[in-house]
Amino acid sequence: MELEAIPGVGAKTAAALHELDDPVATVESGDVAAIARAPGVNEARAARIARGAIRRRHDDDGRVLATDRAREVYRSAIDLLRERTVTDYAAKRLETFYPSASTSRIAEAQAFVEGAMEREPDPAVHEALAGVKPLIDPPTVRVRDRCLATADAEALARAESAVPELSVETVENARDISELARSYATVIVLDESFAGLDVEGDVHVRPDALDKPAETVPERLLAFFAANRERLEAAAAVHETANLSPAADLDRLRDALARLDDDGTVVGDGELERLTAAVDDLDAAVSTAESVADDRLREAIRERDVTIEGTDFLSLVEQGARVDSLLDRELADEYDAAMARAREHLADALRLEPEEAELADRVFGDDPSFPVEHDESAVSRLRTELAAARDRRAARLKAELASDLGDLREPVEELVRDALELDVELAIARFARDFDCVMPEVVDSDGDGSPGPSGFRIVGGRSSLLDVDFENVEPIDYAVSGATLLSGVNSGGKTSTLDLVALVVVLAQMGMPVPAESATVERFEEIHYYAKSQGTLDAGAFEATLRDFGDLVEGADGRLVLVDELESITEPGASAKIIAGILEALDEQDATAVFVSHLAREIRDAADFEVAVDGIEAAGLVDGELRVNRSPRKGHLARSTPELIVEKLAGDRDTDFYGDLLEKF
C-alpha cells in the first residue's frame, strides 16, 4: 500500500509515517497508538489515518453519511460508545468504526464486535485499565563515557544516524584509538582492519556494532523500559485481573524492571553502588582523612618530650614554622602512624578493594608536614580509576539487563496493545448491555435471495438517543420496504421513530450491535436524513432545498431516505404536491424512504402511485395527556391530534357542534 494513496495522507504525513519501523504494516493494522508514534501525529490524526487505511483496504470510497443529520446520529452513536471507555486510546480507536457500504468491511467489524460482546465487564478490570497508556519513545539519551571510532567516512555517517546516543570519532591509526581510550571509558572500533589491536584501555573492535544496538547502546532500550515502567506495570495488572494470556513473561518483566531506575540506570548491584559512592565521596573522604592524621599528630606533639616545650613547639608549627626536619627527627614514628591512620580511614570510608587501596596509599606521601597535605595528582589518579571501574561496571550491567529485556521489547508492545484493545472491547460490551443490544443482520436483498429493496425491519427497538432513562423507553416494532409515509399525532413519537431507524442502520453498517430485540437492515450505499425545517423557507432557501432533493432522486438505488415534516418548507398545498413528486421518483428507484408528514392524506391523493402509509396511532386523551401506541401501524392513516380532541369533546358535550366537526375528519 502506498501511504499517500490513503485518504487524507499527504506527502508531509507520509514522510512522518516512514519514520515508523514498518510504516505500511503499522498503518494497515489500525493500531492508533502505534501510528501516533510517528513524529507530529497525534492520536486523533492517527485514528483518521487508520480509518483511511481501512477504507483503502476494502476499496471503500463511498460516504454513507450523506447529510448533516445523518452525521449527527453517527456522532451520537460514537459518543455513547466513547463514554464507556477508560483510556484515551480506546476513545480514539472507536473512531475507526464508521458506517460502511463495503460488505467486507462490515463483516470485518462485525467479527471484532461479536468477540467483544462476549467480554464480561468487570469493575476491577475497569479500575486496572485506568493506568494503561500507549507506550512512548523517550528522548534520545546522550552517553558520554563511550564512543564509536572509524576510519571510514561512509561508516561515520551511518553510525551518526544509527546511534545518535554516542559520539562518533574519526581515527587513522592505533595511536588515535589509544588517545580516545584515555578520554572514554570504552571505545568501540567499527573497522575490521583494526582487529587484533593491542592498546591500553577498554577498546573493542566490533564491525557489527551498528547492527546490534542493544549491545552497543543498551541505554536506548533501558530508557524505553524506564520511561514506560508504569504503563507496563498497569498493562500487566490488567492481564492478571482479566485473566488474559500475556504476550510477555510478567515475572521476568517485573524482575527486570526492579533492576532499573527511573532514569534508566541499573540499581540493586552492590559493587556498582560501592564504586559510585566512592567517586562521589572521594574529596570528602580525603579531607576527613587529613583531619584524622592532623588530630593524631597534635596528640603526639602535646605528649612528646622534646627540646622545645610541646606547647611552644605546637604554637610554632601552627604559625607556619618549618618543621619537616623536626618531625622527621623527633616524631618519625608518630608521623608514620598518623599517615597509616589516614590511609586506613580513606580505604575504609570508600570501601576500597586491595588494588584500589594501593592507589589510595599514594594520596598521603612519606614527606613530613603539618598540617598534613594530600597529593592532588594521586587523588586525581584514584578518581580516574574508580570512575573508569564504575563506568565499566555500569556498562556491563546495562548490557546484561538490556540482553534480558531485548527479547521482551516486542512482547511488551503486544502486552500494552492487548490491554488497550481490551478497553475497546469492554466499551462495546458495556454499550451492548446498557442498551440491550443484539447483532443485526445486514443483507443485500430481501433476505431470501430475491432482488429488490430490503429496507429495514426492527423488532423491539428502543432509541438510546432520547433524553430519558433507557429503561423507560417504550420499544418499537417497525419495518419498511420502499417509499412510505409515516403519519401520527403531535408528540406521538414520529421523529423519535426516524431517529431510531437512523441509529439502527448507522450502527448496523458500522458493524456494531443495535438497541433492539432483532433487526435486519439493507446494506445502504447512502443514508439521507433530513431533520425538520425550522419554519417556512424563503424563496432562495426553498429553491436550494428542491435542488438537494433533485440531486437525491437521480440514481437513488441503495439509499435510505428519512425526512421529517418536509411540508414545513412552504405552503401545505404546494408541499403535498412536492412530497408526492419526490416519493414517485424514489419509488421508481426502489429506494427505501420514510417521510414523516401531517399531510399524508393530501400527499397520497396527489401521488400517481399507491403510497404506503403507516400511522402511529393514538389511543386517546386521558386527563389531558396523549396515550400513544408507539409502534407504527402498517397501512394505517393515523388520526391527528385535533381529531382526537374533537372526538373527546363530542363525547363529553351534549351538542351537535362537535359531532358535525368530527364528521369532517
XYZ file of C-alpha atoms in Angstrom:
665
model
C 0.000 0.000 0.000
C 1.285 3.431 -0.959
C 0.912 5.645 2.096
C -0.045 8.681 0.020
C -2.859 6.621 -1.525
C -4.583 6.617 1.870
C -7.314 9.282 2.025
C -6.064 12.276 3.980
C -2.362 11.323 3.878
C -0.231 13.839 2.024
C 3.494 13.951 1.399
C 4.313 15.506 4.784
C 2.279 12.968 6.758
C 3.652 10.104 4.661
C 7.196 11.246 5.456
C 6.370 11.225 9.172
C 4.853 7.740 8.916
C 8.007 6.478 7.213
C 9.823 7.162 10.488
C 7.999 4.135 11.950
C 9.770 0.769 11.882
C 7.259 -0.805 9.495
C 5.008 2.047 8.361
C 2.764 0.142 5.957
C 2.090 -2.750 8.341
C 1.544 -0.334 11.221
C -0.976 1.762 9.319
C -2.798 -1.283 7.960
C -3.056 -2.757 11.477
C -5.323 0.084 12.571
C -3.254 0.400 15.763
C -3.921 4.034 16.637
C -1.233 4.112 19.339
C 1.452 2.745 17.023
C 0.529 5.184 14.241
C 0.620 8.052 16.750
C 4.311 7.264 17.412
C 5.114 8.939 14.070
C 6.526 12.461 14.527
C 3.822 15.102 14.649
C 0.936 12.610 14.508
C -1.419 12.751 17.487
C -3.985 10.081 18.344
C -6.881 11.913 16.701
C -4.899 12.214 13.479
C -3.780 8.584 13.827
C -7.425 7.475 14.061
C -8.225 9.281 10.817
C -5.212 7.682 9.124
C -6.244 4.241 10.371
C -9.795 4.812 9.131
C -8.443 5.904 5.747
C -6.285 2.771 5.561
C -9.305 0.609 6.335
C -11.251 2.292 3.551
C -8.349 1.763 1.172
C -8.004 -1.907 2.104
C -11.700 -2.565 1.478
C -11.915 -0.330 -1.611
C -14.498 1.610 0.378
C -14.568 5.023 -1.267
C -18.223 5.824 -0.624
C -19.597 8.126 2.029
C -22.643 6.528 3.624
C -23.494 9.537 5.780
C -24.862 11.905 3.185
C -26.485 14.651 5.301
C -25.712 16.655 8.404
C -28.430 14.944 10.438
C -27.112 11.501 9.452
C -23.660 12.541 10.604
C -25.120 13.848 13.874
C -26.668 10.450 14.552
C -23.298 8.801 13.895
C -21.528 11.199 16.266
C -24.141 10.490 18.931
C -23.587 6.746 18.493
C -19.805 7.126 18.719
C -20.174 9.308 21.817
C -22.280 6.633 23.525
C -19.511 4.128 22.848
C -16.722 6.513 23.864
C -18.437 7.281 27.165
C -17.858 3.654 28.103
C -14.096 3.684 27.550
C -11.437 4.179 30.204
C -8.399 5.074 28.111
C -7.951 7.887 25.616
C -6.642 5.260 23.212
C -9.923 3.336 23.207
C -11.920 6.520 22.662
C -9.803 7.304 19.596
C -9.743 3.696 18.397
C -13.544 3.637 18.257
C -13.286 6.428 15.687
C -12.006 3.813 13.222
C -15.503 2.297 13.141
C -17.690 4.084 10.619
C -20.852 3.283 8.615
C -19.613 1.427 5.558
C -21.244 0.224 2.367
C -18.495 -2.391 1.934
C -19.607 -5.947 2.630
C -16.083 -6.994 3.618
C -15.604 -4.059 5.988
C -18.954 -4.635 7.702
C -18.112 -8.332 8.103
C -14.659 -7.487 9.485
C -16.101 -5.056 12.015
C -18.857 -7.497 12.995
C -16.298 -10.230 13.678
C -14.427 -7.932 16.057
C -17.616 -6.728 17.743
C -19.039 -10.224 18.214
C -15.869 -11.200 20.048
C -16.061 -8.015 22.122
C -19.653 -8.722 23.155
C -18.522 -11.973 24.765
C -16.440 -9.979 27.248
C -17.857 -9.649 30.735
C -17.342 -6.119 32.078
C -15.625 -6.295 35.467
C -15.259 -3.253 37.772
C -11.806 -4.489 38.824
C -10.636 -4.585 35.214
C -12.217 -1.177 34.641
C -10.148 0.196 37.530
C -6.955 -1.518 36.361
C -7.310 -0.029 32.882
C -7.051 3.491 34.300
C -3.257 3.280 34.369
C -2.774 1.882 30.851
C -1.490 4.219 28.171
C 0.218 3.678 24.822
C 3.971 3.207 25.046
C 6.131 6.239 24.388
C 9.559 6.706 22.830
C 11.761 8.611 25.306
C 14.101 11.392 24.174
C 17.499 10.331 22.879
C 19.852 9.537 25.753
C 23.303 11.075 25.429
C 26.027 8.633 26.574
C 29.349 10.340 27.314
C 31.538 7.518 28.642
C 31.564 5.544 25.390
C 32.324 6.337 21.752
C 32.413 4.781 18.325
C 35.539 5.056 16.183
C 36.067 4.523 12.474
C 38.436 5.453 9.684
C 35.700 5.168 7.035
C 33.657 8.284 6.133
C 30.665 6.213 4.993
C 30.658 4.231 8.236
C 30.921 7.507 10.139
C 27.740 8.886 8.536
C 25.884 5.630 9.073
C 26.968 5.482 12.715
C 25.900 9.056 13.431
C 22.448 8.268 12.040
C 22.029 4.818 13.610
C 23.450 5.590 17.058
C 22.842 9.256 17.903
C 23.403 8.474 21.584
C 27.188 8.086 21.148
C 29.923 10.333 19.862
C 31.456 9.033 16.633
C 35.167 9.806 16.269
C 37.437 9.627 13.234
C 40.659 7.649 13.644
C 43.517 6.778 11.321
C 45.736 4.520 13.367
C 46.259 2.756 16.684
C 47.676 5.904 18.226
C 44.411 7.762 17.616
C 42.477 4.931 19.231
C 44.841 4.940 22.204
C 44.211 8.669 22.633
C 40.435 8.043 22.626
C 40.841 5.302 25.237
C 42.282 7.901 27.611
C 39.187 10.098 27.181
C 36.427 7.475 27.131
C 35.775 4.549 29.444
C 35.006 2.374 26.403
C 35.918 2.714 22.736
C 34.115 0.616 20.100
C 36.022 0.428 16.815
C 33.846 -0.286 13.765
C 36.617 -1.180 11.286
C 37.607 -4.826 10.976
C 41.040 -3.672 9.783
C 41.857 -2.863 13.432
C 41.243 -6.462 14.574
C 43.966 -7.657 16.939
C 44.631 -4.123 18.113
C 46.557 -4.038 21.389
C 46.234 -0.712 23.168
C 45.783 0.237 26.801
C 42.177 0.798 27.878
C 38.749 -0.739 27.300
C 38.805 -0.981 23.485
C 36.668 -3.368 21.408
C 36.791 -3.956 17.674
C 33.198 -4.709 16.630
C 32.361 -4.337 12.918
C 28.762 -5.432 13.672
C 28.188 -2.835 16.406
C 25.638 -0.843 14.394
C 23.564 -3.958 13.767
C 23.332 -4.744 17.490
C 22.173 -1.533 19.164
C 21.124 -3.341 22.348
C 24.782 -4.273 22.896
C 26.324 -1.066 21.564
C 23.999 1.377 23.311
C 21.926 -0.551 25.868
C 20.842 2.811 27.308
C 18.351 3.154 24.441
C 16.440 0.023 25.425
C 16.749 0.752 29.146
C 15.447 4.297 28.655
C 12.430 2.870 26.810
C 11.575 0.487 29.649
C 12.264 3.116 32.310
C 10.019 5.679 30.613
C 7.239 3.110 30.224
C 7.549 1.395 33.612
C 4.132 2.498 34.930
C 2.411 1.715 31.637
C 3.924 -1.753 31.531
C 3.051 -2.474 35.145
C -0.519 -1.293 34.526
C -0.847 -3.469 31.421
C 0.476 -6.442 33.372
C -2.095 -5.804 36.120
C -4.884 -5.681 33.525
C -3.862 -9.052 32.115
C -3.803 -10.614 35.559
C -7.108 -9.064 36.639
C -8.841 -10.006 33.392
C -7.221 -13.461 33.233
C -5.720 -12.741 29.823
C -2.767 -14.681 28.448
C 0.070 -12.125 28.376
C 2.395 -11.890 25.411
C 5.324 -11.294 27.800
C 6.545 -13.255 30.824
C 5.261 -10.982 33.592
C 7.545 -12.327 36.336
C 10.571 -11.858 34.137
C 9.407 -8.386 33.133
C 8.873 -7.296 36.715
C 12.248 -8.708 37.780
C 13.983 -6.736 35.031
C 12.072 -3.537 35.864
C 13.056 -3.907 39.533
C 16.715 -3.684 38.432
C 16.077 -0.465 36.532
C 15.851 3.051 37.953
C 13.529 5.707 36.566
C 16.457 7.422 34.815
C 17.495 4.246 33.002
C 20.372 3.309 35.309
C 20.818 -0.132 36.819
C 20.033 -0.496 40.517
C 20.465 -3.251 43.051
C 24.120 -4.054 42.326
C 26.259 -3.666 45.443
C 29.551 -3.297 43.591
C 28.228 -0.553 41.309
C 26.767 1.254 44.302
C 30.154 0.994 46.091
C 32.084 2.404 43.140
C 29.553 5.187 42.576
C 29.674 6.190 46.236
C 33.491 6.052 46.227
C 33.700 8.503 43.311
C 31.094 10.795 44.830
C 32.615 10.748 48.317
C 36.307 10.831 47.392
C 37.019 14.506 48.130
C 35.133 14.425 51.420
C 36.908 11.222 52.462
C 40.347 12.713 51.669
C 39.565 15.825 53.713
C 38.382 13.735 56.649
C 41.486 11.519 56.417
C 43.660 14.650 56.630
C 41.819 15.700 59.782
C 42.323 12.242 61.265
C 46.082 12.477 60.628
C 46.276 16.045 61.974
C 44.470 15.066 65.157
C 46.828 12.143 65.656
C 49.890 14.388 65.246
C 48.510 17.063 67.570
C 48.073 14.487 70.277
C 51.567 13.123 69.718
C 53.145 16.562 69.778
C 51.435 17.529 73.023
C 52.611 14.358 74.760
C 56.102 14.249 73.289
C 59.084 15.378 75.485
C 61.261 17.355 73.087
C 63.910 20.037 73.477
C 61.277 22.732 72.984
C 58.278 22.637 75.254
C 55.492 20.813 73.479
C 53.043 23.718 73.661
C 55.636 26.151 72.304
C 56.516 23.709 69.549
C 52.877 23.321 68.624
C 52.460 27.089 68.548
C 55.380 27.454 66.187
C 54.121 24.746 63.916
C 50.682 26.246 63.704
C 52.253 29.619 62.881
C 53.847 28.016 59.814
C 57.378 27.411 61.028
C 59.356 24.843 59.005
C 59.020 21.600 60.944
C 59.579 18.793 58.469
C 63.085 18.121 59.796
C 61.879 18.339 63.393
C 59.045 15.927 62.653
C 61.429 13.605 60.863
C 63.924 13.699 63.750
C 61.653 13.788 66.774
C 58.288 12.312 65.644
C 59.057 9.960 62.745
C 57.196 7.026 64.254
C 54.214 9.159 65.233
C 54.056 10.685 61.743
C 54.135 7.233 60.123
C 51.348 6.177 62.454
C 49.283 9.251 61.546
C 49.735 8.552 57.817
C 48.742 4.932 58.337
C 45.604 6.057 60.157
C 44.753 8.492 57.313
C 45.234 5.815 54.660
C 43.217 3.332 56.673
C 40.380 5.844 57.099
C 40.356 6.643 53.378
C 40.231 2.985 52.400
C 37.510 2.204 54.954
C 35.387 5.266 54.143
C 35.393 4.464 50.426
C 35.283 0.680 50.946
C 38.240 0.250 48.597
C 39.402 -3.105 47.243
C 43.075 -4.022 47.846
C 44.252 -2.913 44.385
C 42.362 0.358 44.822
C 43.785 0.812 48.299
C 47.279 0.693 46.809
C 46.408 3.776 44.757
C 44.899 5.375 47.850
C 48.158 4.879 49.763
C 49.821 7.338 47.394
C 47.405 10.100 48.372
C 49.394 10.679 51.594
C 53.126 10.650 50.971
C 56.002 9.947 53.391
C 57.405 13.527 53.462
C 56.559 15.015 56.897
C 54.263 18.042 57.016
C 51.845 19.599 59.414
C 49.018 20.168 58.817
C 49.036 17.040 56.642
C 48.741 17.640 52.892
C 47.497 15.165 50.290
C 48.936 14.589 46.826
C 46.333 16.012 44.389
C 47.740 14.081 41.438
C 47.318 10.833 43.390
C 43.719 11.800 44.244
C 43.077 12.530 40.576
C 44.536 9.166 39.556
C 42.414 7.375 42.153
C 39.312 9.226 40.976
C 40.014 8.321 37.349
C 40.489 4.652 38.181
C 37.370 4.488 40.347
C 35.270 6.304 37.734
C 36.535 4.033 34.963
C 35.747 0.961 37.054
C 32.317 2.381 37.814
C 31.584 3.092 34.165
C 32.808 -0.330 33.037
C 30.694 -1.993 35.703
C 27.657 0.086 34.780
C 28.153 -0.629 31.071
C 28.411 -4.372 31.718
C 25.304 -4.354 33.917
C 23.406 -2.280 31.356
C 24.403 -4.694 28.614
C 23.298 -7.666 30.719
C 19.973 -6.048 31.609
C 19.419 -4.939 28.028
C 20.082 -8.505 26.951
C 17.426 -9.699 29.393
C 14.977 -7.062 28.177
C 15.859 -7.306 24.477
C 13.547 -10.177 23.620
C 10.794 -8.584 25.716
C 10.696 -5.478 23.521
C 8.156 -6.759 21.020
C 6.127 -8.796 23.559
C 5.576 -5.726 25.778
C 4.313 -3.794 22.751
C 1.748 -6.542 22.320
C 1.097 -6.645 26.063
C 0.106 -2.976 26.139
C -1.738 -3.136 22.835
C -3.830 -6.071 24.080
C -4.704 -4.183 27.269
C -5.740 -1.114 25.273
C -7.746 -3.211 22.824
C -9.451 -4.852 25.791
C -10.736 -1.409 26.749
C -12.201 -1.043 23.248
C -13.880 -4.431 23.516
C -15.224 -3.771 27.003
C -16.664 -0.421 25.899
C -18.583 -2.231 23.162
C -19.668 -4.921 25.620
C -20.921 -2.297 28.082
C -22.737 -0.471 25.291
C -24.441 -3.700 24.240
C -25.502 -4.478 27.823
C -26.556 -0.949 28.733
C -28.883 -0.719 25.727
C -29.977 -4.372 25.420
C -28.346 -4.690 22.009
C -28.198 -7.532 19.514
C -26.137 -8.037 16.395
C -28.246 -7.089 13.361
C -28.372 -8.896 10.063
C -27.072 -6.773 7.194
C -28.358 -8.025 3.837
C -28.121 -7.109 0.166
C -31.663 -8.139 -0.775
C -34.980 -9.123 0.774
C -33.150 -11.765 2.720
C -34.433 -14.672 0.625
C -32.015 -14.097 -2.232
C -34.521 -12.354 -4.476
C -33.686 -8.977 -5.987
C -35.330 -5.763 -4.929
C -35.283 -3.435 -1.953
C -34.881 -4.899 1.502
C -35.355 -1.814 3.609
C -35.237 -2.492 7.326
C -37.058 -4.449 9.983
C -36.742 -3.545 13.651
C -38.319 -5.569 16.450
C -38.399 -4.193 19.973
C -36.178 -1.243 19.100
C -35.503 1.377 21.741
C -33.655 4.571 20.948
C -30.665 5.380 23.122
C -30.756 8.961 21.836
C -33.792 10.032 23.852
C -33.352 12.321 26.822
C -34.930 9.828 29.240
C -33.647 6.845 31.168
C -33.248 3.973 28.747
C -35.302 1.576 30.846
C -38.261 3.942 30.457
C -38.094 3.984 26.642
C -41.008 2.156 25.023
C -39.972 -0.497 22.477
C -40.988 -0.035 18.829
C -41.575 -2.538 16.041
C -41.220 -1.084 12.579
C -40.407 -2.361 9.110
C -40.292 -0.502 5.796
C -39.527 -1.559 2.231
C -39.978 1.104 -0.412
C -41.317 4.647 -0.136
C -43.587 5.165 2.880
C -45.434 7.981 4.643
C -45.459 7.966 8.442
C -48.455 9.717 9.948
C -49.433 10.327 13.534
C -50.359 12.766 16.239
C -48.115 15.517 17.510
C -45.728 14.249 20.193
C -46.632 10.721 19.186
C -43.013 9.730 18.523
C -42.644 10.125 14.751
C -39.313 11.974 14.968
C -38.099 9.536 17.619
C -39.002 6.699 15.270
C -36.909 8.260 12.494
C -34.034 8.694 14.953
C -34.312 5.042 15.945
C -34.292 3.890 12.313
C -31.264 6.082 11.548
C -29.447 4.889 14.671
C -30.075 1.212 13.960
C -28.968 1.500 10.330
C -25.875 3.556 11.204
C -24.813 1.129 13.955
C -25.520 -1.884 11.745
C -23.308 -0.581 8.949
C -20.600 0.250 11.487
C -20.641 -3.449 12.369
C -21.951 -2.590 15.838
C -24.812 -4.070 17.869
C -28.158 -2.259 17.788
C -30.639 -1.480 20.592
C -33.368 -3.918 19.595
C -34.603 -7.457 20.133
C -33.764 -8.174 16.494
C -33.049 -6.183 13.346
C -32.476 -6.766 9.648
C -31.012 -3.904 7.643
C -30.328 -3.497 3.966
C -26.740 -2.551 3.201
C -27.384 1.020 2.080
C -24.964 2.920 -0.120
C -26.061 6.233 1.391
C -28.148 7.460 4.327
C -30.017 10.735 3.767
C -31.690 12.028 6.902
C -33.355 15.447 6.741
C -34.392 16.969 10.036
C -37.497 19.075 10.447
C -37.157 22.542 8.953
C -37.477 25.436 11.367
C -40.282 27.429 9.711
C -41.181 28.275 6.131
C -38.167 28.869 3.877
C -37.688 31.989 1.762
C -37.582 31.637 -1.990
C -33.808 31.134 -2.188
C -33.666 28.519 0.554
C -36.712 26.776 -0.852
C -35.041 26.546 -4.263
C -31.835 25.175 -2.686
C -33.841 22.524 -0.839
C -35.562 21.439 -4.037
C -32.165 21.222 -5.733
C -30.981 18.896 -2.953
C -33.921 16.579 -3.493
C -33.470 16.822 -7.265
C -29.916 15.522 -6.861
C -31.133 12.917 -4.401
C -33.684 11.267 -6.689
C -31.173 10.999 -9.524
C -29.947 7.442 -9.113
C -31.306 6.713 -5.649
C -30.529 2.981 -5.752
C -29.326 1.645 -2.422
C -30.265 4.754 -0.497
C -32.162 5.211 2.724
C -34.087 8.493 2.823
C -35.559 9.743 6.098
C -37.410 13.060 6.032
C -39.119 14.794 8.947
C -42.061 17.073 8.019
C -40.810 18.450 4.733
C -44.139 20.255 4.342
C -42.923 22.971 6.723
C -40.745 24.442 3.961
C -43.691 26.085 2.156
C -47.486 26.264 1.933
C -49.291 22.973 2.774
C -50.938 22.633 -0.666
C -47.675 23.026 -2.536
C -45.827 20.852 -0.017
C -48.161 17.926 -0.586
C -47.570 18.049 -4.338
C -43.790 18.372 -3.941
C -43.559 15.473 -1.491
C -45.765 13.349 -3.755
C -43.402 14.017 -6.662
C -40.323 13.144 -4.603
C -41.930 9.906 -3.424
C -42.818 8.987 -7.004
C -39.173 9.397 -8.049
C -37.913 7.396 -5.079
C -40.448 4.652 -5.754
C -39.179 4.365 -9.321
C -35.659 3.923 -7.950
C -36.756 1.237 -5.471
C -35.285 3.348 -2.674
C -36.241 2.894 0.956
C -37.790 6.086 2.289
C -39.798 7.214 5.304
C -41.402 10.665 5.130
C -42.984 11.916 8.336
C -45.904 14.167 7.446
C -49.165 15.567 8.720
C -50.310 15.787 5.070
C -50.389 12.052 4.437
C -53.942 12.114 3.020
C -53.162 15.039 0.695
C -49.847 13.515 -0.429
C -51.489 10.177 -1.120
C -54.170 11.893 -3.202
C -51.559 13.848 -5.188
C -49.272 10.869 -5.929
C -49.678 8.815 -9.122
C -48.882 5.535 -7.332
C -50.292 3.867 -4.270
C -48.223 5.393 -1.480
C -47.776 3.196 1.593
C -48.982 4.996 4.709
C -48.140 3.904 8.246
C -49.504 5.512 11.363
C -48.520 5.980 14.989
C -51.970 5.528 16.469
C -53.141 7.449 19.488
C -55.361 5.550 21.907
C -56.919 8.830 23.016
C -56.605 11.570 25.609
C -56.524 10.653 29.293
C -56.599 13.520 31.788
C -55.357 15.841 29.054
C -52.396 13.587 28.201
C -51.962 11.729 24.936
C -51.851 7.924 25.092
C -49.985 6.512 22.076
C -49.133 3.108 20.665
C -45.544 3.909 19.692
C -45.080 1.177 17.108
C -46.291 2.413 13.695
C -49.289 0.549 12.399
C -48.801 -0.653 8.828
C -51.207 0.611 6.174
C -52.969 2.936 8.581
C -53.544 6.676 8.303
C -53.307 7.828 11.914
C -55.706 10.357 13.292
C -54.398 13.797 14.066
C -54.302 15.455 17.463
C -57.124 17.916 16.524
C -59.337 14.987 15.502
C -58.754 13.299 18.867
C -59.602 16.464 20.761
C -62.792 16.990 18.731
C -63.736 13.339 19.276
C -63.274 13.735 23.027
C -65.380 16.900 23.086
C -68.111 15.236 21.020
C -68.330 12.518 23.618
C -68.204 14.863 26.579
C -70.638 17.580 25.398
C -74.322 17.197 24.600
C -74.257 19.283 21.426
C -74.261 18.617 17.691
C -71.445 21.092 17.028
C -68.572 18.758 17.915
C -70.223 15.819 16.200
C -70.552 17.822 13.000
C -66.872 18.831 13.272
C -65.847 15.221 13.790
C -67.648 14.125 10.616
C -65.455 16.497 8.608
C -62.384 14.435 9.523
